[in-house]
Short mmCIF file of N, CA and C in Angstrom, two decimals:
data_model
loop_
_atom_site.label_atom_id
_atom_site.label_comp_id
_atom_site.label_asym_id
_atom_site.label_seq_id
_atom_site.Cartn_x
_atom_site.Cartn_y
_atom_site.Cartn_z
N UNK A 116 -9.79 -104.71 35.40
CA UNK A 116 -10.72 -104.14 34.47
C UNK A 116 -11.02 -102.68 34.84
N UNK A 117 -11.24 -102.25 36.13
CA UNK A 117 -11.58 -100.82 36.64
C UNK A 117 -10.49 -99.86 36.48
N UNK A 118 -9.25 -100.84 36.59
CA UNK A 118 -8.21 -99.96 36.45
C UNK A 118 -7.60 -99.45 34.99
N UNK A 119 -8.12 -100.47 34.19
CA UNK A 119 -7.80 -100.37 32.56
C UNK A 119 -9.14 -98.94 32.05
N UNK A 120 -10.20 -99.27 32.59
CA UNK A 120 -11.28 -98.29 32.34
C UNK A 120 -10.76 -96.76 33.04
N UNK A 121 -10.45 -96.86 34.07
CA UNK A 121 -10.38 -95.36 34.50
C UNK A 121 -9.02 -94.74 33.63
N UNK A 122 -8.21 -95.58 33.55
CA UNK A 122 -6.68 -95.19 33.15
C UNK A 122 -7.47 -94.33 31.38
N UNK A 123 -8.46 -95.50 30.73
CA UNK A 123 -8.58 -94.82 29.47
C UNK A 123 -9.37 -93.95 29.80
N UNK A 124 -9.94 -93.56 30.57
CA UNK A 124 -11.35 -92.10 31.06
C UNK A 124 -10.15 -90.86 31.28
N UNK A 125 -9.07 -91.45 31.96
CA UNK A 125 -8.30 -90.00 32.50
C UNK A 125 -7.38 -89.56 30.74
N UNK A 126 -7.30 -90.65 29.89
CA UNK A 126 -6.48 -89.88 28.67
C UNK A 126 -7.55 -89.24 28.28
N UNK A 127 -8.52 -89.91 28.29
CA UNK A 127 -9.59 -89.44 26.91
C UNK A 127 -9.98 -88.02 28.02
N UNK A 128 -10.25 -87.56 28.65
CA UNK A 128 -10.22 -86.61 29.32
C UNK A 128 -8.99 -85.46 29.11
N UNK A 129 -8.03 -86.03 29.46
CA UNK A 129 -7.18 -85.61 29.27
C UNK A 129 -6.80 -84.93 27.64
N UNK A 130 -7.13 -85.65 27.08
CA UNK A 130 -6.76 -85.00 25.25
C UNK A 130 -8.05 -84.34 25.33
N UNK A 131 -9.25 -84.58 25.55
CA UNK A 131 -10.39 -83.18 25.91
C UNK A 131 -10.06 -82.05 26.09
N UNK A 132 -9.04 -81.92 27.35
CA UNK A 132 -9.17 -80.70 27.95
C UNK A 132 -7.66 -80.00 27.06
N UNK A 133 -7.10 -81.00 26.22
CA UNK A 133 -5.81 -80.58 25.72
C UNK A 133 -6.05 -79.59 24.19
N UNK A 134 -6.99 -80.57 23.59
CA UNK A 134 -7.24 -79.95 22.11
C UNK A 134 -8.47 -78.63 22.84
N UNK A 135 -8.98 -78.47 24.09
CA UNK A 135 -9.92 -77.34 24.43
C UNK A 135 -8.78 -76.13 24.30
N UNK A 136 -7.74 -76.34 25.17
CA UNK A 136 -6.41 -75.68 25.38
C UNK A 136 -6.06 -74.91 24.51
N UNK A 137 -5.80 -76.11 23.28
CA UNK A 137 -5.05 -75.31 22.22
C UNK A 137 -5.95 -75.00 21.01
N UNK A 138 -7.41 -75.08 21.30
CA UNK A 138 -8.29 -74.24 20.12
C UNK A 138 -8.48 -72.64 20.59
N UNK A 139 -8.15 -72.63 22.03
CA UNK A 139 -8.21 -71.40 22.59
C UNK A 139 -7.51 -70.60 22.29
N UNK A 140 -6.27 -71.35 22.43
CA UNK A 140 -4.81 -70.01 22.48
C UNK A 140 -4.23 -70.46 20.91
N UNK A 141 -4.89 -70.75 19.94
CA UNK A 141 -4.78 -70.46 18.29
C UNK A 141 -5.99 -69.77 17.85
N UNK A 142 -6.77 -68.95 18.52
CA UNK A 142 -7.78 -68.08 17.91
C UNK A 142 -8.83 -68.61 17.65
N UNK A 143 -9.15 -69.86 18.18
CA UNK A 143 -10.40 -70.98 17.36
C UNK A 143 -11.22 -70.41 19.23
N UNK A 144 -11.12 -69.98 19.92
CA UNK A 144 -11.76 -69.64 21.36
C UNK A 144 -12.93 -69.32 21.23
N UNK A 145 -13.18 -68.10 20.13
CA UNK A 145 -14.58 -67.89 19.44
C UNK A 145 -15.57 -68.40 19.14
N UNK A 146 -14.97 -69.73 18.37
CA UNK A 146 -16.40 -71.04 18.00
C UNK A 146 -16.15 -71.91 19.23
N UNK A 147 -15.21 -71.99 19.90
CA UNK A 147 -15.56 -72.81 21.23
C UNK A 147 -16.24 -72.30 22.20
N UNK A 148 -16.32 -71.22 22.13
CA UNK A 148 -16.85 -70.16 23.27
C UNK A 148 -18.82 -70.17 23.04
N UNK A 149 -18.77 -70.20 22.09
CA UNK A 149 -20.18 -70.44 21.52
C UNK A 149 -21.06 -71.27 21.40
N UNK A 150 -20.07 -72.53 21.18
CA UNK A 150 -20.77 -73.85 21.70
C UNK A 150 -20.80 -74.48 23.01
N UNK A 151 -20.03 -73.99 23.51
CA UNK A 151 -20.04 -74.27 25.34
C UNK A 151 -20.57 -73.14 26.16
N UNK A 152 -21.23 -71.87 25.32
CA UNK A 152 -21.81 -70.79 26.30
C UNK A 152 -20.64 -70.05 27.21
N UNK A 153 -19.09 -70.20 26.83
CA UNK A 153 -18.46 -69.66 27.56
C UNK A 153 -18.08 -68.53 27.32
N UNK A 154 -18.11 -67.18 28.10
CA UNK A 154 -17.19 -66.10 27.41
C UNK A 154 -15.77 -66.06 27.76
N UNK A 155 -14.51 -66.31 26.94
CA UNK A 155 -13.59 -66.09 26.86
C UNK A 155 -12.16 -65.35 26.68
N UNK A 156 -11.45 -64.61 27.62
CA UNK A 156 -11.32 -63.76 27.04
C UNK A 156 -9.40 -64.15 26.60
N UNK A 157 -9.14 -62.93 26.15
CA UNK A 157 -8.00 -62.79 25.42
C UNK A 157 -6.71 -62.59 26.32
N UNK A 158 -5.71 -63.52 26.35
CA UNK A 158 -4.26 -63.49 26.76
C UNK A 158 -3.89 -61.96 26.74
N UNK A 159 -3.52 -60.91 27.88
CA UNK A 159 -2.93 -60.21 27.91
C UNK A 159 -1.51 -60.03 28.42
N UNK A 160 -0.46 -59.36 27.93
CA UNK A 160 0.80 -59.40 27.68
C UNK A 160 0.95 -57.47 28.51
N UNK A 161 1.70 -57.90 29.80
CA UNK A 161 2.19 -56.23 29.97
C UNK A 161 3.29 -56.41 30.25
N UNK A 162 4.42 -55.43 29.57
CA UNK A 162 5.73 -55.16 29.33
C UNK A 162 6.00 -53.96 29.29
N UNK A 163 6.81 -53.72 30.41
CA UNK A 163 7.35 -52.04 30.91
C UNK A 163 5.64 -51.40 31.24
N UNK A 164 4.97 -50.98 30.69
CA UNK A 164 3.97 -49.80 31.03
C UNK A 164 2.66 -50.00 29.31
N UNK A 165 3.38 -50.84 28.55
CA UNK A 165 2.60 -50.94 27.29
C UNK A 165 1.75 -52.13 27.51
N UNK A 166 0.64 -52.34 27.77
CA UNK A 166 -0.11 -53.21 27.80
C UNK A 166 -1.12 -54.21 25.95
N UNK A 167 -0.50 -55.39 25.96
CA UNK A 167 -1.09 -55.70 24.54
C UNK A 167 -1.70 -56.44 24.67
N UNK A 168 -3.38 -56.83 24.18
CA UNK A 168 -4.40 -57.60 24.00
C UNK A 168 -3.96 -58.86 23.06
N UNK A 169 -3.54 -59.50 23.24
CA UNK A 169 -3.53 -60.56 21.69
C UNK A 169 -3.56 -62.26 21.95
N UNK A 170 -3.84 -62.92 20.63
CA UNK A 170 -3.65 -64.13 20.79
C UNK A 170 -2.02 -64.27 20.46
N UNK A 171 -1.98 -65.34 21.04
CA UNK A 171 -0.12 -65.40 20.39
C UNK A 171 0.05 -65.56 18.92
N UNK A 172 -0.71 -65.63 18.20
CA UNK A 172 -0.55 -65.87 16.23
C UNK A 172 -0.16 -64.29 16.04
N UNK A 173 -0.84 -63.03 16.80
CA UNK A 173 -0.34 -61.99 16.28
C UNK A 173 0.84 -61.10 16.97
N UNK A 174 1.86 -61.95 17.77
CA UNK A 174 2.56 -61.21 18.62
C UNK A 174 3.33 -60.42 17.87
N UNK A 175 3.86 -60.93 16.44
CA UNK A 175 4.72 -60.09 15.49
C UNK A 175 4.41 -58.62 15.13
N UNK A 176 2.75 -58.46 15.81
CA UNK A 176 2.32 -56.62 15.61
C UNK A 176 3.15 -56.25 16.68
N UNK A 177 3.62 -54.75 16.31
CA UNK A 177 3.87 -53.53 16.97
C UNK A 177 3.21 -53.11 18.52
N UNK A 178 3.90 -52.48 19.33
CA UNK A 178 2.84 -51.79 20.32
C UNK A 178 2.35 -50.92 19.75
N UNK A 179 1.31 -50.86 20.13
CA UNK A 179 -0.20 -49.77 19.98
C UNK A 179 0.33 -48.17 20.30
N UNK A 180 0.40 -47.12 19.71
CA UNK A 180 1.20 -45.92 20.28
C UNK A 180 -0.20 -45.30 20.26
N UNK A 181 -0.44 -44.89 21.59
CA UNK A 181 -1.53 -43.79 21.37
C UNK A 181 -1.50 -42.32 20.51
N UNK A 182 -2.51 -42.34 19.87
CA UNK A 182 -1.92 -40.97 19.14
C UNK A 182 -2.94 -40.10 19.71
N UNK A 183 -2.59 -38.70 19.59
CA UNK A 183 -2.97 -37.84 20.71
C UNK A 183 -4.05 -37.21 19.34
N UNK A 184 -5.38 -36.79 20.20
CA UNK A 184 -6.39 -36.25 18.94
C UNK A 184 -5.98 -34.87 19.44
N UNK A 185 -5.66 -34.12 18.54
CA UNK A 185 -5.26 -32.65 18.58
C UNK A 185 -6.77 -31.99 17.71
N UNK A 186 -6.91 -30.94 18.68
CA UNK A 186 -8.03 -30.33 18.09
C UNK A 186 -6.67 -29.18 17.54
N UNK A 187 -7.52 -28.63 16.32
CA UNK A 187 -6.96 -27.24 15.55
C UNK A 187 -6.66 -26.39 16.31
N UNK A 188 -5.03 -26.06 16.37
CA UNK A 188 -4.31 -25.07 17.00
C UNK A 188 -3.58 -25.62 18.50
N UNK A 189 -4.20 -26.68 18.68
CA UNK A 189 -3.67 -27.56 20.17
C UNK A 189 -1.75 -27.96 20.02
N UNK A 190 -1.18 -27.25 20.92
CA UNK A 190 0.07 -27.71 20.69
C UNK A 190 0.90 -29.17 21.40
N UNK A 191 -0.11 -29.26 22.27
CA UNK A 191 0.22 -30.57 22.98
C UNK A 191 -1.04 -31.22 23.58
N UNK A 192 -1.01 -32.43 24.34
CA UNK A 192 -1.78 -32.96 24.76
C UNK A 192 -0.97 -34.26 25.70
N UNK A 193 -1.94 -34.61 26.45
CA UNK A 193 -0.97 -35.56 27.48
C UNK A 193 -0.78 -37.17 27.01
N UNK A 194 -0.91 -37.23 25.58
CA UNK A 194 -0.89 -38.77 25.16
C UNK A 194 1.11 -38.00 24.86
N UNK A 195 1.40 -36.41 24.90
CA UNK A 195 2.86 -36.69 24.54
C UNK A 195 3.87 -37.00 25.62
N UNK A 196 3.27 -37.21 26.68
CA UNK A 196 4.37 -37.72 27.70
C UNK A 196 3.69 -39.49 27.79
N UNK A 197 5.31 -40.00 27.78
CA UNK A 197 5.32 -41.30 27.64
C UNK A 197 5.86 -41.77 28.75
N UNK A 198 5.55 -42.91 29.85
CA UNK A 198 5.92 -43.21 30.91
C UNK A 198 6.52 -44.60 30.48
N UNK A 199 7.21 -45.29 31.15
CA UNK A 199 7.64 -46.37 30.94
C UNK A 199 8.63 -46.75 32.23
N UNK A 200 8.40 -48.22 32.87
CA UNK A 200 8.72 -48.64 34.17
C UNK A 200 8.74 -50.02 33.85
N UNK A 201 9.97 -50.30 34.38
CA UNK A 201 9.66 -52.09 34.24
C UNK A 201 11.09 -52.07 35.65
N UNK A 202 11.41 -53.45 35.91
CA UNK A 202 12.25 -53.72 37.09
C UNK A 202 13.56 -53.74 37.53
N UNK A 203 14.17 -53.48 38.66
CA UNK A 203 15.72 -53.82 38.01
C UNK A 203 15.97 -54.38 39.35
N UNK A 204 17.54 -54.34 39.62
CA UNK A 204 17.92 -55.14 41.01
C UNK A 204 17.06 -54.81 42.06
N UNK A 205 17.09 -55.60 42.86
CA UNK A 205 16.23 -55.31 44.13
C UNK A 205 17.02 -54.61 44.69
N UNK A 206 16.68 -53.84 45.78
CA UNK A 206 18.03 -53.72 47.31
C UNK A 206 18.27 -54.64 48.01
N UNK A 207 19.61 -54.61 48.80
CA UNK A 207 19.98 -55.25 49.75
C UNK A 207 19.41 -56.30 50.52
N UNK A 208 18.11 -55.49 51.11
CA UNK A 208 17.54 -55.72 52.03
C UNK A 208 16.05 -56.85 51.02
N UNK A 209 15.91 -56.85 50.08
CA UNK A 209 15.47 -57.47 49.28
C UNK A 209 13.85 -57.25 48.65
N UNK A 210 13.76 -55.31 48.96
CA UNK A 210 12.88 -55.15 48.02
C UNK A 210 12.88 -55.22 46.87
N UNK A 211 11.75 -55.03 46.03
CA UNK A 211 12.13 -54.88 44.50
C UNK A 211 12.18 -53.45 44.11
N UNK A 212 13.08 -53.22 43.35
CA UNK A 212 13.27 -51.62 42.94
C UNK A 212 12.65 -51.86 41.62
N UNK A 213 12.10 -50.94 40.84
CA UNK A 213 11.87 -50.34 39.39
C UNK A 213 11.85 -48.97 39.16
N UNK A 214 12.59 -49.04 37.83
CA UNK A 214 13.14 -47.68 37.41
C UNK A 214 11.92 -47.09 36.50
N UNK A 215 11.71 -45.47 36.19
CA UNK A 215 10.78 -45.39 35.72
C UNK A 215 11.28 -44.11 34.95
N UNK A 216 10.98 -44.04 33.35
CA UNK A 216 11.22 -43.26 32.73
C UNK A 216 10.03 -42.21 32.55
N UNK A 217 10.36 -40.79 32.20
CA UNK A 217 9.12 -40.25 31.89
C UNK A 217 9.71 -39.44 30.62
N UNK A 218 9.37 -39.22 29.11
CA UNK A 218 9.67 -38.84 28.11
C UNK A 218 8.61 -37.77 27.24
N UNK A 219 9.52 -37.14 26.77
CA UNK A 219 8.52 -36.03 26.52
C UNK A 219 8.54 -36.44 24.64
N UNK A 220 7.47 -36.92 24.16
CA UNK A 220 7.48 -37.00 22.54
C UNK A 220 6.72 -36.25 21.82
N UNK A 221 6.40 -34.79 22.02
CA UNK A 221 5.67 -33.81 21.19
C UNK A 221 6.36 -33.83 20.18
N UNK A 222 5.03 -34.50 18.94
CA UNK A 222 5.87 -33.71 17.77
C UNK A 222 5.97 -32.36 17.40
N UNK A 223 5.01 -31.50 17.38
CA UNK A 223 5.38 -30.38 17.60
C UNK A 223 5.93 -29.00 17.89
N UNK A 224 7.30 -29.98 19.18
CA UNK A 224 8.37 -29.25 19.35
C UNK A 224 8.08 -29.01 20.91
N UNK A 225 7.11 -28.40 21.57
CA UNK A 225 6.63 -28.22 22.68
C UNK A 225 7.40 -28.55 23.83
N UNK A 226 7.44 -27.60 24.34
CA UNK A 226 7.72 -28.43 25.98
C UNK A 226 6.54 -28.18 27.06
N UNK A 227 6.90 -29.06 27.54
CA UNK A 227 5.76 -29.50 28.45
C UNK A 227 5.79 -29.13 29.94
N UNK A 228 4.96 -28.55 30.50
CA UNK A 228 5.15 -28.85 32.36
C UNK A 228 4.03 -28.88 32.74
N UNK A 229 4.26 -28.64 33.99
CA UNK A 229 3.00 -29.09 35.20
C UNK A 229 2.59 -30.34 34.88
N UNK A 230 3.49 -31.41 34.64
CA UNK A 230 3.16 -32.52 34.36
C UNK A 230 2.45 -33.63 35.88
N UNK A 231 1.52 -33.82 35.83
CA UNK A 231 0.76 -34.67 36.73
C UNK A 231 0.74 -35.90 36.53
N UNK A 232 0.53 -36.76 37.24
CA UNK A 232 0.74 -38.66 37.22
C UNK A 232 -0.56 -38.79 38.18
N UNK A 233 -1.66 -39.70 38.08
CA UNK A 233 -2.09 -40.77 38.54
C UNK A 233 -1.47 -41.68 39.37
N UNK A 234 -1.35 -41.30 40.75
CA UNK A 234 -0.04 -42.42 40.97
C UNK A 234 -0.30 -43.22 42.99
N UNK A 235 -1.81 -43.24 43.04
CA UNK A 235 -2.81 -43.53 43.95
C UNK A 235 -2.06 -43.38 45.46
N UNK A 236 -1.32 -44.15 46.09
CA UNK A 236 -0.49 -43.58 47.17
C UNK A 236 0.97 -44.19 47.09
N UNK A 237 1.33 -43.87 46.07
CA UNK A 237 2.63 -44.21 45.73
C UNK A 237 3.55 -43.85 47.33
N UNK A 238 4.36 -44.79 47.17
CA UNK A 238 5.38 -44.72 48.08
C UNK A 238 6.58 -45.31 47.80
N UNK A 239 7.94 -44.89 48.31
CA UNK A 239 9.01 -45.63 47.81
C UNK A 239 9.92 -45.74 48.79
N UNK A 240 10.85 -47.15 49.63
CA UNK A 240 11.38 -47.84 50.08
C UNK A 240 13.00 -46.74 50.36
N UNK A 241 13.35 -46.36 49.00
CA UNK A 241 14.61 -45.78 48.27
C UNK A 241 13.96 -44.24 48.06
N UNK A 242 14.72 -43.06 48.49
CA UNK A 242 14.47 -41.78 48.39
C UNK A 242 14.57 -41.31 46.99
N UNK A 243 13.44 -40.12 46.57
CA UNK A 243 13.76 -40.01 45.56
C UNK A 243 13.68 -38.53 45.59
N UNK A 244 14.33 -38.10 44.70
CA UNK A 244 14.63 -36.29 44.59
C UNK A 244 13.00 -35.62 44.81
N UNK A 245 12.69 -34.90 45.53
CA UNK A 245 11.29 -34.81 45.50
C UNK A 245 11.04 -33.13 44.30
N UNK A 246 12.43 -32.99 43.84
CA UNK A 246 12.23 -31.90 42.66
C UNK A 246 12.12 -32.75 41.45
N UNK A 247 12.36 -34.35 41.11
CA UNK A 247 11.92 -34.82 40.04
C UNK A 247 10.76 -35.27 40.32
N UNK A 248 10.35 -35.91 41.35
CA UNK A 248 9.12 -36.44 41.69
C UNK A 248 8.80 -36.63 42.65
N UNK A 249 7.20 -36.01 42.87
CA UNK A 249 7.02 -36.01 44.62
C UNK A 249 5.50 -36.33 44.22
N UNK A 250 4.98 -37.02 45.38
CA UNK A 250 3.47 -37.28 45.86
C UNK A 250 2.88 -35.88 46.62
N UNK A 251 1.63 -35.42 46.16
CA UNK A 251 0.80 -34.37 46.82
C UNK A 251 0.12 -35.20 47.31
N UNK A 252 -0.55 -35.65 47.14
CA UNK A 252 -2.23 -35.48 47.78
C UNK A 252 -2.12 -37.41 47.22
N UNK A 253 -3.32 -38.07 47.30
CA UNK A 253 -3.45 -39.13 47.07
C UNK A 253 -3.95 -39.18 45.42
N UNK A 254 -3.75 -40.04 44.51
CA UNK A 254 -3.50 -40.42 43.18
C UNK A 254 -3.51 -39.01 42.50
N UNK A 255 -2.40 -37.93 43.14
CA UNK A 255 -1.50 -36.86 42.07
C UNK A 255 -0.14 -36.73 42.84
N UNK A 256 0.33 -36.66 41.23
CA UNK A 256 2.17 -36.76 41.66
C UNK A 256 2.82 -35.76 40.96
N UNK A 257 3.66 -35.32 41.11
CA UNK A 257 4.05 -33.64 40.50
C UNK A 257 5.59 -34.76 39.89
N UNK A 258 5.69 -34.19 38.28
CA UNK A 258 7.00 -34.57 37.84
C UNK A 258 8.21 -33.25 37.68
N UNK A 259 9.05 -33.30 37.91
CA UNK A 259 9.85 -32.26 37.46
C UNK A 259 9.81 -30.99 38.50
N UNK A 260 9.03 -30.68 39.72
CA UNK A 260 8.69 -30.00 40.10
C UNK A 260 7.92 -28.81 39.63
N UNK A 261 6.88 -29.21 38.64
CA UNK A 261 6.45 -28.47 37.54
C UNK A 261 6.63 -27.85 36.66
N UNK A 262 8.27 -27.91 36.35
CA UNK A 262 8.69 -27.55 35.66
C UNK A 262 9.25 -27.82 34.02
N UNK A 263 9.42 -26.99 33.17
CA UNK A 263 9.21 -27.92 31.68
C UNK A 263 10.30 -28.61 31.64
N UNK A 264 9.32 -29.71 30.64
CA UNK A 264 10.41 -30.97 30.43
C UNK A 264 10.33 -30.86 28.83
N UNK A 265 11.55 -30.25 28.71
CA UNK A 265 12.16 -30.09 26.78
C UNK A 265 11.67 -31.40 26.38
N UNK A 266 11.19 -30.81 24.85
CA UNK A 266 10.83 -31.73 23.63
C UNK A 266 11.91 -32.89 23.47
N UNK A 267 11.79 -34.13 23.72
CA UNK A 267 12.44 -35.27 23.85
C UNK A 267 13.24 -35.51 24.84
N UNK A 268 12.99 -34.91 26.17
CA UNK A 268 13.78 -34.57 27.13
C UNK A 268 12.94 -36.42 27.97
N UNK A 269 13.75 -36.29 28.59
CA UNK A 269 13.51 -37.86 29.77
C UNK A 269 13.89 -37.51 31.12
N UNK A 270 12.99 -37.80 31.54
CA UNK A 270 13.63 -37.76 33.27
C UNK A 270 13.25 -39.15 33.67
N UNK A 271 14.46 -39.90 34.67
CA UNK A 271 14.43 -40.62 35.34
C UNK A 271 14.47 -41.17 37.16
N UNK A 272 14.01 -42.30 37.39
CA UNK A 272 13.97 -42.42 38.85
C UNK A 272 13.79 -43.97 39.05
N UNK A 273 14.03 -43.72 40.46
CA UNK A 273 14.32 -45.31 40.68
C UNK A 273 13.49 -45.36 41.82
N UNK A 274 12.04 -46.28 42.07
CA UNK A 274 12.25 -46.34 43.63
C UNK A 274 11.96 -48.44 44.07
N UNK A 275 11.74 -47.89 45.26
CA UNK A 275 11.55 -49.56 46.04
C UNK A 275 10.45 -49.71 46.34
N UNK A 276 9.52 -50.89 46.17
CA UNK A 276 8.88 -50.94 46.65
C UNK A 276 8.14 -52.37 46.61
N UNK A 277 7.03 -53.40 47.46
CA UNK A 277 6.86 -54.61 47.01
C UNK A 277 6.21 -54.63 45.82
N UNK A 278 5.65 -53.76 44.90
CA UNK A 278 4.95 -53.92 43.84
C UNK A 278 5.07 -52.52 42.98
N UNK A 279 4.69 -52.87 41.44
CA UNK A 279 4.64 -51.78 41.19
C UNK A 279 3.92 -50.76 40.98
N UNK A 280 4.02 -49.47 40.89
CA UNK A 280 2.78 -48.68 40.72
C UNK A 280 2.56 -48.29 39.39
N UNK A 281 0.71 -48.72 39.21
CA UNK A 281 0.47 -48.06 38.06
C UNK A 281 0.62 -46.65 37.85
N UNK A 282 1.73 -46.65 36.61
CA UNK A 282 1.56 -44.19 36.71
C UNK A 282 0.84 -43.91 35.27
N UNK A 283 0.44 -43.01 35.49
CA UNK A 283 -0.36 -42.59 34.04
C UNK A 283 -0.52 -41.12 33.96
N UNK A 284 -0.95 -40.28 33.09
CA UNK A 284 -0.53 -39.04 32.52
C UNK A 284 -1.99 -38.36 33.22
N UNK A 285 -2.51 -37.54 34.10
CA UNK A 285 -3.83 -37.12 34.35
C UNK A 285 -4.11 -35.73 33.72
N UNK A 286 -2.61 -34.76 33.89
CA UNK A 286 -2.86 -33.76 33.13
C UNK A 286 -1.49 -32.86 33.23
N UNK A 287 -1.70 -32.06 31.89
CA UNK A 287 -0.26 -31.36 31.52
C UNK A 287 -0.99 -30.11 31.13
N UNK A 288 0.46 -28.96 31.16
CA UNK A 288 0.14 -27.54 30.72
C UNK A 288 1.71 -27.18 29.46
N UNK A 289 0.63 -27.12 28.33
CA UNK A 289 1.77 -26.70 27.45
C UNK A 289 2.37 -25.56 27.30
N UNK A 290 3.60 -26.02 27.76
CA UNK A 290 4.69 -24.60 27.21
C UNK A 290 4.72 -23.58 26.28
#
């Protein structure tokens, strides 16, 4: 008898915590969240360097492209360099390497330099040209050796390391 009782406590439990599951991750999280006092938050998805907020019903949207607010007469701004990093073979020795693009998308035409990165104490396993990219100081990184990077121009690099580093755009000087 104890064993027939617990066996039905662990389904009925069990389909509890199942239909909780899947009212969550179909967008119903909202009215569940409300009646149980829970705050809930939203499945995030990061791929290469684009980070997307969503429930899975809307994965069929687009990435989010930042668009750069140009004040009148502004020829660039640093939403036009686009970074992008995701992973590739490890080395030998069995770090993980990731490659990291940096792209210049002014519409405008512009070229860009003195391009700066956010890039906290980056370090890399695998040498990298320190005229495409070098670490100064702690979270600033010089791209290109400050030098302009042509309108749709890309520079690339590869380094090693156990994790990856967040890079992000801190500040640019338009050409």
């Amino acid at each position: 008898m104890n064993r027939r009782f617990l066996l039905a406590l662990s389904s009925f439990s069990f389909a509890v915590l199942f239909l909780f599951l899947v009212a969550l991750f179909s967008g119903q999280g909202k009215n569940i969240s409300s009646s149980f006092g829970l705050k809930l938050s939203r499945l995030r998805i990061k791929q290469w360097d684009n980070t997307l907020s969503t429930p899975h019903r809307k994965l069929l949207r687009g990435i989010a492209v930042e668009e750069p607010n140009r004040i009148w007469g502004e020829k660039c701004t640093k939403a036009d360099i686009v970074i992008n990093q995701g992973p590739t073979a490890p080395l030998p020795s069995g770090i993980p390497t990731y490659t990291v693009e940096i792209v210049n998308v002014c519409v405008t035409g512009c070229d860009i330099s003195g391009i700066h990165l956010n890039c906290g104490w980056f370090s890399s396993a695998r040498l990298i040209n320190p005229k495409i990219f070098k670490r100064i100081r702690y979270n600033d990184c010089l791209v290109n050796d400050g030098k302009p990077l042509v309108n749709g121009g890309t520079l690339s690099f590869q380094y090693a390391n156990t994790f990856l580093y967040p890079l992000s755009v801190s500040r640019v000087v338009c050409s």
